Backbone as ProteinMPNN parsed JSONL, in Angstrom:
{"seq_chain_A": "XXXXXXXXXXXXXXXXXXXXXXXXXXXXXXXXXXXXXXXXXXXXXXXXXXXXXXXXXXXXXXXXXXXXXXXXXXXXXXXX", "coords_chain_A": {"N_chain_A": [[0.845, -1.17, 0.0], [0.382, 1.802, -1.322], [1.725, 5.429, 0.714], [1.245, 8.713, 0.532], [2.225, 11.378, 1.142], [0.249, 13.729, 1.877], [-1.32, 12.289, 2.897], [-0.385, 10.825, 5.589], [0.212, 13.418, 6.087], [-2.454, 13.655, 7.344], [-3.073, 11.601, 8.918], [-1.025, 12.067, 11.054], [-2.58, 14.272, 11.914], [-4.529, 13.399, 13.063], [-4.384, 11.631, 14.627], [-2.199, 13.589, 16.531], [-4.353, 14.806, 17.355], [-6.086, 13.105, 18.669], [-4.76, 12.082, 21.193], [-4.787, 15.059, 21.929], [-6.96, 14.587, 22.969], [-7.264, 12.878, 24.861], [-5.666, 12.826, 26.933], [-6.899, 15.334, 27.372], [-6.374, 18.075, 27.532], [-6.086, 21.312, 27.013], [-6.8, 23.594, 24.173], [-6.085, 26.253, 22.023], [-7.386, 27.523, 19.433], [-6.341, 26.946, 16.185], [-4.87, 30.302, 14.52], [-6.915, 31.659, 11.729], [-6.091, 31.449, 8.458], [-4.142, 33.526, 6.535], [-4.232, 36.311, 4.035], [-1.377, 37.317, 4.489], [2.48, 35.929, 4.211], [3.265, 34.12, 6.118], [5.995, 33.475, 8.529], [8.977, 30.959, 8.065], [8.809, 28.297, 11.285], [11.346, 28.718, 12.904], [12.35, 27.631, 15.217], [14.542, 26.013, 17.212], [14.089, 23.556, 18.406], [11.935, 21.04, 17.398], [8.275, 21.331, 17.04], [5.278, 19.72, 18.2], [3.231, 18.535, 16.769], [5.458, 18.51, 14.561], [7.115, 16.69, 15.766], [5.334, 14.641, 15.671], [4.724, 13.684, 12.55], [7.117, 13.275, 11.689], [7.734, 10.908, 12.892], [5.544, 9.1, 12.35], [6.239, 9.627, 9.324], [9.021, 8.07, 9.586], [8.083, 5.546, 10.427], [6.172, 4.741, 8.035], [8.32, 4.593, 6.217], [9.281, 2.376, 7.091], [11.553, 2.507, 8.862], [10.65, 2.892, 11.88], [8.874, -0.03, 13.187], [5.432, -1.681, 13.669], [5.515, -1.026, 16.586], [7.247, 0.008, 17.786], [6.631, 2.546, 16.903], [4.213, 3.481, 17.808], [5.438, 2.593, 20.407], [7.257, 5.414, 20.423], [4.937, 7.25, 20.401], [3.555, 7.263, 22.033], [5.655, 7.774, 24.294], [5.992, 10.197, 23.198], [3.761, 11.804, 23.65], [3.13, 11.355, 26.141], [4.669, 13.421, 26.998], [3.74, 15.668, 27.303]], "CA_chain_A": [[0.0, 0.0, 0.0], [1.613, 3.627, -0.871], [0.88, 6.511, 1.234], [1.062, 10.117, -0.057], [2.682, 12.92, 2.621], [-0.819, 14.186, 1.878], [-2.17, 11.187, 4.116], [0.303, 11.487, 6.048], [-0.268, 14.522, 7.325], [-3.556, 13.61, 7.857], [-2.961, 10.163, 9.965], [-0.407, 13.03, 12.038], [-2.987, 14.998, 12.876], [-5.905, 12.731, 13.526], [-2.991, 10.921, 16.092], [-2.18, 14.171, 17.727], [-6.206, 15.417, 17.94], [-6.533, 11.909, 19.396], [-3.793, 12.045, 22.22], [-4.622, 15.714, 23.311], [-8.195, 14.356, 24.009], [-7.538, 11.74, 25.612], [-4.778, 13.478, 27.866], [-7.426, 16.07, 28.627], [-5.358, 19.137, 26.923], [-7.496, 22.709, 25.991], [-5.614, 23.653, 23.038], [-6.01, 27.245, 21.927], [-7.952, 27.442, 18.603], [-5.418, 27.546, 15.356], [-5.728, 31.192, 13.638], [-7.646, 31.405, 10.626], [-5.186, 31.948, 7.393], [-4.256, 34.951, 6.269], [-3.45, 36.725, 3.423], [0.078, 37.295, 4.882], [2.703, 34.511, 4.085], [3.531, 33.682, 7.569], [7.707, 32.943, 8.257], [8.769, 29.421, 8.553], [9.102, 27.621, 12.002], [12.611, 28.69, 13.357], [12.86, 27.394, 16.59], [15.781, 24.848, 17.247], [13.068, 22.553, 19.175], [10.339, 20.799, 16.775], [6.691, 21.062, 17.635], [4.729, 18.063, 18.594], [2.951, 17.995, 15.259], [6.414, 17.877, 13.492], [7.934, 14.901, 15.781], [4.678, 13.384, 15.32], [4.598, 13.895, 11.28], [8.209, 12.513, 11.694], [7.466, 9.778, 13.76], [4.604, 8.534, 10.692], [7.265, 9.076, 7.942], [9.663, 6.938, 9.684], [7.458, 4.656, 10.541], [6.184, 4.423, 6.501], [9.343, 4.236, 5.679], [9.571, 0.774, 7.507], [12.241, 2.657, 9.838], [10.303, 2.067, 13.136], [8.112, -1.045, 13.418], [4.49, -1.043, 14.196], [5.776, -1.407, 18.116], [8.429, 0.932, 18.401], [5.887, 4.019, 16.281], [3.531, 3.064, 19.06], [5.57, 3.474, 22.036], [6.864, 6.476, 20.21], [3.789, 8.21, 20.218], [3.066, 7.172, 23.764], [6.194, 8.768, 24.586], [6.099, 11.633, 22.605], [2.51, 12.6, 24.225], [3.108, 11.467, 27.716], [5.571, 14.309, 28.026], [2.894, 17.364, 27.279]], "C_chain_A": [[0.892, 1.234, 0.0], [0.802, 4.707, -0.406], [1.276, 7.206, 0.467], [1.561, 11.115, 0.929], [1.456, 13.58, 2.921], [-1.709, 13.187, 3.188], [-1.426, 11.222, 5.132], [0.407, 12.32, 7.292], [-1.349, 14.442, 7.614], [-3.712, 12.288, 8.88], [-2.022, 11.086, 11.427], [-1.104, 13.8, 12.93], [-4.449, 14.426, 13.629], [-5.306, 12.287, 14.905], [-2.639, 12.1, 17.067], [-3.614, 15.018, 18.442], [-6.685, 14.326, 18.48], [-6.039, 11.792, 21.098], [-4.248, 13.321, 23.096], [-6.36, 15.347, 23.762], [-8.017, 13.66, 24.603], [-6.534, 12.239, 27.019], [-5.88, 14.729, 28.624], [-6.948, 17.796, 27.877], [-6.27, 20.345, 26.282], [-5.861, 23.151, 25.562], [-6.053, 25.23, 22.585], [-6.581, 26.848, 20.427], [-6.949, 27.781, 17.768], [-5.872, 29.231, 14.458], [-6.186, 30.902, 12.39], [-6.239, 31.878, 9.693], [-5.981, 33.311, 6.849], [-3.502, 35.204, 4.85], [-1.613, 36.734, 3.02], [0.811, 35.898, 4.623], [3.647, 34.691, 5.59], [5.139, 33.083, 7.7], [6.899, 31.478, 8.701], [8.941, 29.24, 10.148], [10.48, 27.765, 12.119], [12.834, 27.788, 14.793], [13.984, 25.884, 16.418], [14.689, 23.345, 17.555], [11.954, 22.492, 18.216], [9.319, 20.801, 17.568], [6.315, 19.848, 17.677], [4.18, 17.558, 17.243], [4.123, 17.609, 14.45], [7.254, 16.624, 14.099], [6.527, 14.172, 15.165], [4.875, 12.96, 13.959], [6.334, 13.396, 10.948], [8.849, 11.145, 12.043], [6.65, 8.684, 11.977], [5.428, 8.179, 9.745], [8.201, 8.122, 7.935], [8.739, 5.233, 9.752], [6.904, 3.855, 9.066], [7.077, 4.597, 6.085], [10.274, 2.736, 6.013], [10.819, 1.065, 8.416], [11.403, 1.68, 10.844], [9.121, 0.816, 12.924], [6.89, -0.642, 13.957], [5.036, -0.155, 15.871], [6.576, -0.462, 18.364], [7.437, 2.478, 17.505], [5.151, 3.644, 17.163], [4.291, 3.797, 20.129], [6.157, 4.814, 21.226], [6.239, 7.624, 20.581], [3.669, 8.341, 21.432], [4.128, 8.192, 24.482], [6.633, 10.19, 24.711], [4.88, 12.681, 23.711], [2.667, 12.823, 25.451], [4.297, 12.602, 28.112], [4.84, 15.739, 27.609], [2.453, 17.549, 28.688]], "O_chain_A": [[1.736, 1.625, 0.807], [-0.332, 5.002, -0.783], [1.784, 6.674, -0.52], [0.614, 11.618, 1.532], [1.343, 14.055, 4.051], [-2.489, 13.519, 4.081], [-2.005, 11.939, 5.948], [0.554, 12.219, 8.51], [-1.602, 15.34, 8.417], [-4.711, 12.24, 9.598], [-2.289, 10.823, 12.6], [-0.809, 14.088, 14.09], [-5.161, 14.951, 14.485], [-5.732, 12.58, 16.022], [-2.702, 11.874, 18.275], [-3.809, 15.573, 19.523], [-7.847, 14.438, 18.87], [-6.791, 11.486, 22.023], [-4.278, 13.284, 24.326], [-6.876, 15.823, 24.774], [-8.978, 13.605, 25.37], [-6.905, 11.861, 28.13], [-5.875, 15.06, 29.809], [-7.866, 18.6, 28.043], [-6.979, 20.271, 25.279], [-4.713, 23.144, 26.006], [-6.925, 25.344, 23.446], [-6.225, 25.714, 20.108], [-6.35, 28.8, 18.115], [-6.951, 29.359, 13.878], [-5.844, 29.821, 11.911], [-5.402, 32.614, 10.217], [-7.09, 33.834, 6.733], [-2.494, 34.593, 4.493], [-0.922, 36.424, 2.05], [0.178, 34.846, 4.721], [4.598, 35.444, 5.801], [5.45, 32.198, 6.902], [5.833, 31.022, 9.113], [9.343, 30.33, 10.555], [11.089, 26.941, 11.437], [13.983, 27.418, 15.032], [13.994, 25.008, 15.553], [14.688, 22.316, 16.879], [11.15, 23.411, 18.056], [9.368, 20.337, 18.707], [6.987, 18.927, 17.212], [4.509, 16.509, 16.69], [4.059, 16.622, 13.717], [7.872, 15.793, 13.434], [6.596, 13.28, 14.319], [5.236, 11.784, 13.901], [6.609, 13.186, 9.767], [9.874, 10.546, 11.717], [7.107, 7.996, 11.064], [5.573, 7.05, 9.276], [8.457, 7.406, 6.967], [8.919, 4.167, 9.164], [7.103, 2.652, 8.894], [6.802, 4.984, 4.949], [11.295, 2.232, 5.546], [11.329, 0.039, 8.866], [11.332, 0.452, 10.857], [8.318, 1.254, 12.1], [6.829, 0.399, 14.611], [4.909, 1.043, 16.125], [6.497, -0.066, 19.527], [7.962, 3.558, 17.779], [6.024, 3.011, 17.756], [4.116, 4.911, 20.623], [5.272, 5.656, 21.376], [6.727, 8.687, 20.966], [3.665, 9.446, 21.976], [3.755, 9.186, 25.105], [7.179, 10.937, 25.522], [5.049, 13.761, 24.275], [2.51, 13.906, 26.014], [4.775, 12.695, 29.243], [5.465, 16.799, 27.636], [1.857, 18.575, 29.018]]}, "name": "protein", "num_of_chains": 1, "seq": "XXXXXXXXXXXXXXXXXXXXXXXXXXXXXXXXXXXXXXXXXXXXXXXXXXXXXXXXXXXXXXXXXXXXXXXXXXXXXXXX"}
């Protein structure tokens, strides 16, 4: 089966809109897009969406194993 980055990012964010409910987590509403083209993401430290969305690609890339993208995730979340 081939994914698409397009799916992708959509298995990324279903996985982290899954985790902060279940953790409990009020999340601040994303702004609406704007006109403006918005800079990129500088910070040294990725966001949770981009380990997660990094986590996925390895994982479809047959890097990590179901079992190890699993705990992963578990790990990734349990530290918000």
């Amino acid at each position: 089966m081939k994914w698409s980055r397009k799916e992708d990012d959509a298995v990324a964010k279903a996985l982290i809109e899954a985790g902060i409910t279940v953790l409990g987590i009020e999340v601040e509403p994303e702004p609406q897009a704007t006109s403006e083209v918005q800079p990129a993401h500088t910070s040294a430290t990725p966001t949770l969406s981009e380990r997660m969305l990094e986590l996925a690609e390895l994982h479809h890339e047959g890097i990590l194993s179901d079992q190890e993208f699993s705990d992963a995730k578990v790990k990734l979340l349990s530290g918000l």
